[in-house]
XYZ file of C-alpha atoms in Angstrom:
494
model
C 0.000 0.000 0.000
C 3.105 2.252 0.515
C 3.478 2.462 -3.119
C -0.266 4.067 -3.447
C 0.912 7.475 -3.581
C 2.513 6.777 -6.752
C -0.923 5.384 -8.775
C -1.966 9.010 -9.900
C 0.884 9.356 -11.915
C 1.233 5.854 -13.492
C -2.679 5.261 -14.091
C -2.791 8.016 -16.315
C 0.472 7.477 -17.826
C -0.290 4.124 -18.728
C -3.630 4.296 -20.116
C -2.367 7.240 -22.090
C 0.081 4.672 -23.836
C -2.694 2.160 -24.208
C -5.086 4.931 -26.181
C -1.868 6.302 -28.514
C -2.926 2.432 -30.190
C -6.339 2.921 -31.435
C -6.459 6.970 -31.941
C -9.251 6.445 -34.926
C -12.065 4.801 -32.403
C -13.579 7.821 -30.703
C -16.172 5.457 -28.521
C -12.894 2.994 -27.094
C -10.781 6.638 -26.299
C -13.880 8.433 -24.494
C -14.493 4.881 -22.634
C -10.836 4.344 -21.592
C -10.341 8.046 -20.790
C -12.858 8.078 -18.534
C -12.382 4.961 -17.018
C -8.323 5.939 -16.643
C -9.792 9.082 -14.812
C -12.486 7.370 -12.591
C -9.601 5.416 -11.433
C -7.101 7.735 -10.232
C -9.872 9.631 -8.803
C -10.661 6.834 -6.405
C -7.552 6.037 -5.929
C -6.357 9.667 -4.756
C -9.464 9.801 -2.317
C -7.462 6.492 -0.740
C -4.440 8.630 -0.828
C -6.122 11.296 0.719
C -7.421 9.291 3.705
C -3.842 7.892 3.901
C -2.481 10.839 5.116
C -5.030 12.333 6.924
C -4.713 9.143 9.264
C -1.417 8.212 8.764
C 0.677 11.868 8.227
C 2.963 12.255 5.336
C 3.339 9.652 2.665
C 6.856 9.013 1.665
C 9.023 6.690 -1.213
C 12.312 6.961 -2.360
C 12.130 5.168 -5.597
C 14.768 2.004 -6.505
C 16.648 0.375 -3.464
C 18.591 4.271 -2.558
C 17.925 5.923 0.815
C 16.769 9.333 0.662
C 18.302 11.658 -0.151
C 20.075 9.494 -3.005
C 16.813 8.002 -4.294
C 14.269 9.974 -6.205
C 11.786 10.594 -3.146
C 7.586 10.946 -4.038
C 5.954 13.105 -1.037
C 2.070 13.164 -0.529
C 1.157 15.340 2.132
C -2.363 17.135 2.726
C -1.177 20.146 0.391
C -0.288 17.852 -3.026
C -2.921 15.072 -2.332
C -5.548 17.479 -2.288
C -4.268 19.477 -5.314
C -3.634 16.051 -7.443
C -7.424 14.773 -6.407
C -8.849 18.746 -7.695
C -6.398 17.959 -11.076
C -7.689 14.939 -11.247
C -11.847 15.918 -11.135
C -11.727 19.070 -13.661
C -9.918 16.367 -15.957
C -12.908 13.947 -15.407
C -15.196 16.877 -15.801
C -13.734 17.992 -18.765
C -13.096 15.079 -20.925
C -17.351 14.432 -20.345
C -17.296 17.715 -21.294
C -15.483 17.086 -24.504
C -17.800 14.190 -25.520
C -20.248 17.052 -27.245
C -17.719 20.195 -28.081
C -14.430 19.222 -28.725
C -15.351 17.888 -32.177
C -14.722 13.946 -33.675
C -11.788 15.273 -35.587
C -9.389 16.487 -32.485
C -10.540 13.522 -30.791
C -9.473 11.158 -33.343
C -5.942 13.086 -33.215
C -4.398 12.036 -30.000
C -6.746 14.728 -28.536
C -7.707 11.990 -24.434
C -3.725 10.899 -24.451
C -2.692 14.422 -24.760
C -5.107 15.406 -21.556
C -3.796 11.947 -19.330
C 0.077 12.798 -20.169
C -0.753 16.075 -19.147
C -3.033 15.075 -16.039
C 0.368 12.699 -15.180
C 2.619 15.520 -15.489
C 0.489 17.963 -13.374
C -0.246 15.172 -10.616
C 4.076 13.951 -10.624
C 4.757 18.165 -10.115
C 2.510 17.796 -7.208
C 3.908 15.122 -5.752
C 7.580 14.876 -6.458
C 10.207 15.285 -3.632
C 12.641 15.815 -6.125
C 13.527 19.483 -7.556
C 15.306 18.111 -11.021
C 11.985 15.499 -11.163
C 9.771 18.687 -10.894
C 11.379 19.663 -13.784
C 11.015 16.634 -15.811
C 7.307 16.653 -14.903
C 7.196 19.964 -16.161
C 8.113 18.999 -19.302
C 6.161 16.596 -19.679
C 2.915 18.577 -18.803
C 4.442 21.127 -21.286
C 4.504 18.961 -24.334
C 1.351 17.283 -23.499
C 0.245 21.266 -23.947
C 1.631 22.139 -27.034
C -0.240 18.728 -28.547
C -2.980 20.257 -27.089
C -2.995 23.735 -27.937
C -2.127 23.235 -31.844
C -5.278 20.312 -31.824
C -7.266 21.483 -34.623
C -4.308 23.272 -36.579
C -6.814 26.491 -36.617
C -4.711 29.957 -37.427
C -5.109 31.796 -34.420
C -4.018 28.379 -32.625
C -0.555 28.156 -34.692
C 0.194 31.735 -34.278
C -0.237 31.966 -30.580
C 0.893 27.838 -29.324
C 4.477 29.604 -31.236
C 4.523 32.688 -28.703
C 3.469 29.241 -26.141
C 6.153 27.705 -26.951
C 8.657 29.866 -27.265
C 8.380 30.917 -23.972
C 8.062 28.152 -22.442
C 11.140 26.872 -23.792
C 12.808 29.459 -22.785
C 11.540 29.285 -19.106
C 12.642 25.796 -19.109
C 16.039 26.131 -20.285
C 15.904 28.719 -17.036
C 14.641 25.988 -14.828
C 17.491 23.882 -15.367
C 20.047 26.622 -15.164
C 18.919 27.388 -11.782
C 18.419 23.751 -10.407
C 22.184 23.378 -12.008
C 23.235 26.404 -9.982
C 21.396 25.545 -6.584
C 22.697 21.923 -6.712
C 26.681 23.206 -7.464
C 25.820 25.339 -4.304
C 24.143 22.620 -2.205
C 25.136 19.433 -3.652
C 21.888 17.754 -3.649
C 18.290 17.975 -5.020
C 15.881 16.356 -2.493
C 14.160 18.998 -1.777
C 13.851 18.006 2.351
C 18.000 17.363 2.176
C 18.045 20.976 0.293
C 16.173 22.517 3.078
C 17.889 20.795 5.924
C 21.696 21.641 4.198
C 20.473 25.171 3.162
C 20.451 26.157 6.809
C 23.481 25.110 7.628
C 25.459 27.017 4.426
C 26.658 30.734 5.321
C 25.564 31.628 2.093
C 22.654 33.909 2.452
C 23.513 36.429 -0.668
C 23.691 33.111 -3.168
C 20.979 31.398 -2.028
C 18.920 35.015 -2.544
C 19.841 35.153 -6.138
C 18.914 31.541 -6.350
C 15.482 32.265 -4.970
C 15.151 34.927 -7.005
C 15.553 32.868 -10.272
C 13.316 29.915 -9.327
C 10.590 32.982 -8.852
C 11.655 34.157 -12.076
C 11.266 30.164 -13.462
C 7.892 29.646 -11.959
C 6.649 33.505 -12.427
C 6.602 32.732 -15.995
C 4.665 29.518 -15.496
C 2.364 30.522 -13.185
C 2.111 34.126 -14.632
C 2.530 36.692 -12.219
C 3.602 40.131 -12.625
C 5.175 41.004 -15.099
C 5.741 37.690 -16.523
C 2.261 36.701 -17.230
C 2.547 38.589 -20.816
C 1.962 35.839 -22.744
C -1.041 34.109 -21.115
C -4.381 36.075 -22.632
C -3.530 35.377 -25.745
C -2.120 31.900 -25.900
C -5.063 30.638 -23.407
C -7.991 32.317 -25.204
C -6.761 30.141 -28.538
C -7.622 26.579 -27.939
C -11.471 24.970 -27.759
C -12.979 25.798 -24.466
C -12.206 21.867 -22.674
C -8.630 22.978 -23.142
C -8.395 26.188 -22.257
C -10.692 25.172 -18.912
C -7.533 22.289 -18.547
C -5.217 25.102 -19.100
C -7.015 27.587 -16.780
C -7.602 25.712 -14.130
C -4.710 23.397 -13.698
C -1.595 24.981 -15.820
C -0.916 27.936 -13.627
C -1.551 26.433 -10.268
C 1.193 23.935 -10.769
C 3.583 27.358 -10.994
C 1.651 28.796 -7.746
C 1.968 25.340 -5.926
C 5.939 25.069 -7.457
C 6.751 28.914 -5.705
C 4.732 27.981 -2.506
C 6.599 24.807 -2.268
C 10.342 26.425 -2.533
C 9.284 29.226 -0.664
C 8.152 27.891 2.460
C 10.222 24.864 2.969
C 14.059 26.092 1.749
C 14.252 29.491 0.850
C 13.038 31.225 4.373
C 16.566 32.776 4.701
C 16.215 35.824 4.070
C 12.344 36.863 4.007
C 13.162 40.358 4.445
C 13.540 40.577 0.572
C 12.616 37.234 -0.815
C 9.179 36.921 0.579
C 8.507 41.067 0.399
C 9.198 40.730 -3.325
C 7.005 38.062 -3.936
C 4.916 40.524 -1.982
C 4.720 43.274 -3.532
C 4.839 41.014 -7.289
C 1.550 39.417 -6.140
C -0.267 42.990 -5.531
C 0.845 44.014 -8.825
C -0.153 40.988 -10.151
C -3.378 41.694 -8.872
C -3.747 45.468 -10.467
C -2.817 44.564 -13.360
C -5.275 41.034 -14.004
C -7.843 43.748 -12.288
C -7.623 46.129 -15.463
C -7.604 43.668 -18.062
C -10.640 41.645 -16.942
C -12.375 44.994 -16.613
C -10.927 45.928 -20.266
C -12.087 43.255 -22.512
C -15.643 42.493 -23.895
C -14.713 39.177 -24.969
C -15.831 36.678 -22.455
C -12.710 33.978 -22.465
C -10.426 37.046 -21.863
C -12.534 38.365 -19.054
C -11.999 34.865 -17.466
C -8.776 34.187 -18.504
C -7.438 37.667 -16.746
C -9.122 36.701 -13.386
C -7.112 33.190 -13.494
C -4.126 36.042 -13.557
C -6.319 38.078 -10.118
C -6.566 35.055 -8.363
C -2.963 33.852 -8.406
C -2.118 37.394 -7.122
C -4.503 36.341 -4.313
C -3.054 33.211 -3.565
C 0.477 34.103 -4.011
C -0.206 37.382 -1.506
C -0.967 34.857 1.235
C 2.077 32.540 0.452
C 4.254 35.448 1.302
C 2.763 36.517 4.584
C 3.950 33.396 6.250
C 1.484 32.801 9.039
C -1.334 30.452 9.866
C -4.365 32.161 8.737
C -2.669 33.364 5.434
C -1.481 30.039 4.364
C -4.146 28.487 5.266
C -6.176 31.131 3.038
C -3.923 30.328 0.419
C -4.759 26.572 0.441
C -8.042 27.197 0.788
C -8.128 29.723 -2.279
C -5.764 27.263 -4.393
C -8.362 24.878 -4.709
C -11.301 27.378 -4.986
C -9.705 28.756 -7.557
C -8.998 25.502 -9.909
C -13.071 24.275 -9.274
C -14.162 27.921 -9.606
C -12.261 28.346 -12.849
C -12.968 25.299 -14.375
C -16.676 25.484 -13.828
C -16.761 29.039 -15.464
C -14.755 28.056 -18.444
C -16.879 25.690 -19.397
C -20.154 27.906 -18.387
C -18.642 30.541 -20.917
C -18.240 27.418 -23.198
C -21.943 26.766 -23.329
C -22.828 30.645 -24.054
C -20.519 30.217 -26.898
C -21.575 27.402 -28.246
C -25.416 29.196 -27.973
C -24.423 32.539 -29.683
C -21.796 31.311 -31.827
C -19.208 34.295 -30.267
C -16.936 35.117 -27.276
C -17.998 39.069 -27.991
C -20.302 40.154 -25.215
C -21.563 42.867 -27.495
C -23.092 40.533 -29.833
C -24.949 38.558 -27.073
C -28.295 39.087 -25.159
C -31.419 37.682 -23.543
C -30.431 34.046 -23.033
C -31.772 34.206 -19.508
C -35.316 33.878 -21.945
C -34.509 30.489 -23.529
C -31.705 29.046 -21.129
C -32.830 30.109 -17.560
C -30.942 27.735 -15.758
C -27.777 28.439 -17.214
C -27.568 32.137 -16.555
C -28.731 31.441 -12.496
C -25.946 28.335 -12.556
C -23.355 30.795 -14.346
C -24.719 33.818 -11.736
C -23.596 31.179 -8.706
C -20.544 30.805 -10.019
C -19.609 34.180 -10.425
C -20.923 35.162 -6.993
C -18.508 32.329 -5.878
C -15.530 33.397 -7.949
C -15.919 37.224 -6.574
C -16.098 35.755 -2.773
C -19.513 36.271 -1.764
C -20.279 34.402 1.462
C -20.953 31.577 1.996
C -19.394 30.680 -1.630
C -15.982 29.117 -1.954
C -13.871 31.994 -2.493
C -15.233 33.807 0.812
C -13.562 31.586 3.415
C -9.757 31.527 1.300
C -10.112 35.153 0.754
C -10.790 36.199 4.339
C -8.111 33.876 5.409
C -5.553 35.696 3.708
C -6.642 38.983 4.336
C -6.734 38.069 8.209
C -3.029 36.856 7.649
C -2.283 39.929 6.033
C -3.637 41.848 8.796
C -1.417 39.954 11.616
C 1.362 40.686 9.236
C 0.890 44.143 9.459
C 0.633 44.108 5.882
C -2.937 46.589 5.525
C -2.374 48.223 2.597
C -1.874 44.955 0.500
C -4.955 43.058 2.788
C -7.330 46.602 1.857
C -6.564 46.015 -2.045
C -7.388 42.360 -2.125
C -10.704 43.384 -0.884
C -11.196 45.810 -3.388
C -9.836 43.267 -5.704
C -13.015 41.311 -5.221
C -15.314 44.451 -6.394
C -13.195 44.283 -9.475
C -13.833 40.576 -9.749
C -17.220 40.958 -9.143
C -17.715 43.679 -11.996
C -16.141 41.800 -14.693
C -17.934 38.833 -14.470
C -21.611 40.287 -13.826
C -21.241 42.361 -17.085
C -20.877 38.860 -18.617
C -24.004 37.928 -17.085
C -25.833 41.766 -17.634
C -24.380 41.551 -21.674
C -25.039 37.597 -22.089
C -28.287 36.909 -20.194
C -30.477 40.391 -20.130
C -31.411 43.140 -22.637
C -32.438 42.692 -26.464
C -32.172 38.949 -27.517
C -29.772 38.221 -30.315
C -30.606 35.544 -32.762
C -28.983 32.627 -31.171
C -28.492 28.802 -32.992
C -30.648 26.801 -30.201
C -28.806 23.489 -29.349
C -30.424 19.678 -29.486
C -31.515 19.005 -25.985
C -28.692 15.918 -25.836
C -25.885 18.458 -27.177
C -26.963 21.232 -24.359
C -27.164 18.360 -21.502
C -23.740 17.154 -22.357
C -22.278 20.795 -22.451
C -24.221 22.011 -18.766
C -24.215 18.512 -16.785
C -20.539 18.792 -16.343
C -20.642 22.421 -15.726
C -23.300 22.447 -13.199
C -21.328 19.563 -11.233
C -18.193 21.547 -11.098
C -20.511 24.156 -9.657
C -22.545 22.345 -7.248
C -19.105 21.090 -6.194
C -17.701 24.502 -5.356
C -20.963 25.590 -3.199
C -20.598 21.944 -1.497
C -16.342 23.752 -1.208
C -17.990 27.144 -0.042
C -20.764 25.925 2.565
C -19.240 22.986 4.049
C -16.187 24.857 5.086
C -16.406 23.724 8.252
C -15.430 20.251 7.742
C -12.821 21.550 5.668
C -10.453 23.117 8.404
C -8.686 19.685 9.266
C -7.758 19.171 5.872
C -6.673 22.894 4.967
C -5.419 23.503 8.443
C -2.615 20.329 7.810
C -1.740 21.399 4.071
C -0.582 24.520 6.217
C 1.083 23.137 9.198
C 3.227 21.717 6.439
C 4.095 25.010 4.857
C 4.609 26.396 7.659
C 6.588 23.758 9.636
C 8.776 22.472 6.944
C 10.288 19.892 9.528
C 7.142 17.888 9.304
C 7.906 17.380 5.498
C 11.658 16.617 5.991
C 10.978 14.255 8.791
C 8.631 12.262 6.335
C 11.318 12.164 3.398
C 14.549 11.524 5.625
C 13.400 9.781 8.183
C 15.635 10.537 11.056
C 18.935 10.813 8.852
């Protein structure tokens, strides 16, 4: 059973290789998919019970001790995050059974979402900061399959600006793991933290810190780094940008609040006030493009860019409450954003555009949709008791103890912002004149909203049962913030 930790990455992998045989049957790839996803679902809620009786879940792969082995870590913080990568994937692929179109799905279209699912899940779970890497890369070429699926202009032009820097942010990544290992001589990340302490090095092991937030700033897109996202997200089909949205970014959030908390704590006094003072730009700056646009994927698309301000905010604060918060808005934020992606899907698919000035009146024809889409912008904005309340107030409250008011004041205005953006999509979409819409078959619209309206329902469920929650959020932080927890788990008592 020790080895369980390890089935979310190899389930997917290997039914990914077992659907690259038969790409032309559609019905055997949507049944294996599926079936590849139920799995590892199940198998992560194991997982997650695991170490919520048991404490951290540890294996250092081959016959090697740690720190000479390749180490796996599940604790509360990547068990949860893998079993939230693991639903939207579930969620989308149904999703993609009526919009992603017979011809991307007979191109590779389900392997290309379970390599990526195993890359995102082995990010989340490595112990390793060279394997992180290598499960970067392979989430990242899963995504360029992905994005290009459908060889549409718009696609090709933008998946090259993708790519590019992507590349480029990888040849970084190494670089820096190169430079931190030639300074600390090893690459478990619990040895790195334990030997980091004990090196007199504080000015190197600043700069280092400094590049791996330059490394997973362009991943995860914060300020000023996050250039390239609009664009390049807005120009796949709607089940992969809602992949993209909610998972893509996260795994740069989770990668910076990883590094951040357990090895570079040296010198907070600059490391953790830039990532400060980067996440409240960050912020500002997904504030005035979500309020900018009248197209309805970049409107969404900017406040993926808001909320990892948010979460990123509470990271650097460094207390209960705000990491806690952060958890708690981490997961919010990758059910929240998937459940709107594909919302915004549907209203496409109705109207036949993304412009909001072309739209109007669905709330006539498709009442349901515009009350579940109205929920889920209430709970994306933070209205209590919705999911992004409880994360939100977290972080403020560690922001306050902090004695940090002036950032804590703008993420509550940030959520006015939030709030404004997304209700124009409703005001534009749902009231006013109605625009001459293509209505869909009754069997085409249920396989669009089911999956939507699950991913919503879930969120609320997030949002209102809170409560029994705070066990599981409250040890994701206690291993942030006690990073001898984690190293105990991986070492052992070496």
């Amino acid at each position: 059973m020790i080895n369980l930790l390890l089935f979310p990455i190899l389930l997917p992998f290997f039914f990914a290789m077992i659907l690259m045989l038969f790409p032309k049957k559609i019905l055997a790839q949507r049944t294996v998919a599926s079936t590849a996803l139920v799995l590892t679902f199940g198998v992560t809620l194991v997982l997650l019970y695991k170490v919520k009786t048991n404490g951290i879940q540890a294996i250092t792969l081959g016959s090697w001790p740690a720190p000479f082995g390749i180490s796996m870590v599940s604790d509360m913080l990547s068990v949860l995050l893998v079993l939230s990568s693991t639903l939207i994937a579930l969620l989308v692929v149904w999703y993609s059974f009526s919009s992603i179109g017979k011809d991307r799905e007979s191109f590779f279209y389900y392997p290309g979402i379970l390599f990526m699912l195993t890359g995102v899940n082995g990010a989340f779970t490595t112990g390793d900061i060279f394997n992180m890497f290598v499960f970067f890369e392979v989430l990242l070429m899963s995504s360029y399959l992905l994005i290009v699926l459908g060889g549409e202009k718009g696609q090709l032009r933008e998946s090259i600006k993708y790519i590019l820097v992507n590349v480029i942010s990888s040849a970084l990544f190494v670089v820096t793991v190169a430079y931190l290992y030639s300074v600390i001589g090893t690459l478990n990340m619990a040895d790195i933290s334990v030997k980091i302490a004990q090196i007199d090095q504080p000015g190197i092991i600043t700069v280092i810190a400094v590049l791996f937030l330059l490394v997973f700033g362009l991943k995860g897109a914060i300020f000023p780094l996050y250039f390239w996202l609009p664009s390049s997200y807005a120009a796949p089909p709607i089940p992969v940008l809602a992949l993209f949205g909610a998972l893509l970014t996260k795994v740069g959030v989770y990668a910076i609040m990883r590094t951040y908390t357990l090895f570079f704590t040296l010198d907070q006094g600059f490391t953790h006030e830039m990532l400060m003072i980067l996440s409240i730009l960050t912020i500002i700056a997904g504030c005035i493009g979500a309020l900018a646009y009248f197209d309805v994927k970049k409107i969404i698309i900017y406040n993926i860019i808001i909320a990892v301000g948010v979460i990123l905010f509470g990271a650097s604060q460094m207390n209960e409450a705000a990491l806690m918060g952060s958890v708690f808005y981490l997961i919010h934020d990758i059910l929240i954003k998937g459940a709107l992606f594909l919302l915004i899907g549907v209203i496409i698919a109705i109207t036949g555009t993304s412009d909001l000035r072309k739209m109007g009146g669905l709330i006539k024809t498709y009442p349901m949709l515009g009350w579940t889409y109205l929920i889920a912008a209430f709970g994306l904005a933070g209205i209590p008791p919705l999911s992004g309340f409880i994360g939100k107030l977290l972080i403020v409250q560690g922001g306050f103890e902090a004695g940090n008011l002036w950032g804590s004041i703008l993420i509550l205005l940030s959520s006015l912002a939030v709030l404004l953006s997304v209700i124009r999509i409703f005001i534009y979409a749902f009231w006013g004149e109605t625009v001459e819409i293509k209505p869909l078959t009754r069997q085409h619209y249920r396989g669009l909203f089911m999956p939507a309206v699950i991913l919503v329902a879930i969120s609320v469920l997030y949002g209102v049962g809170s409560e029994w929650l705070v066990p599981y959020m409250s040890d994701a932080a206690s291993v942030l913030l006690e990073p001898a927890l984690y190293i105990k788990a991986v070492l052992g008592g070496a």
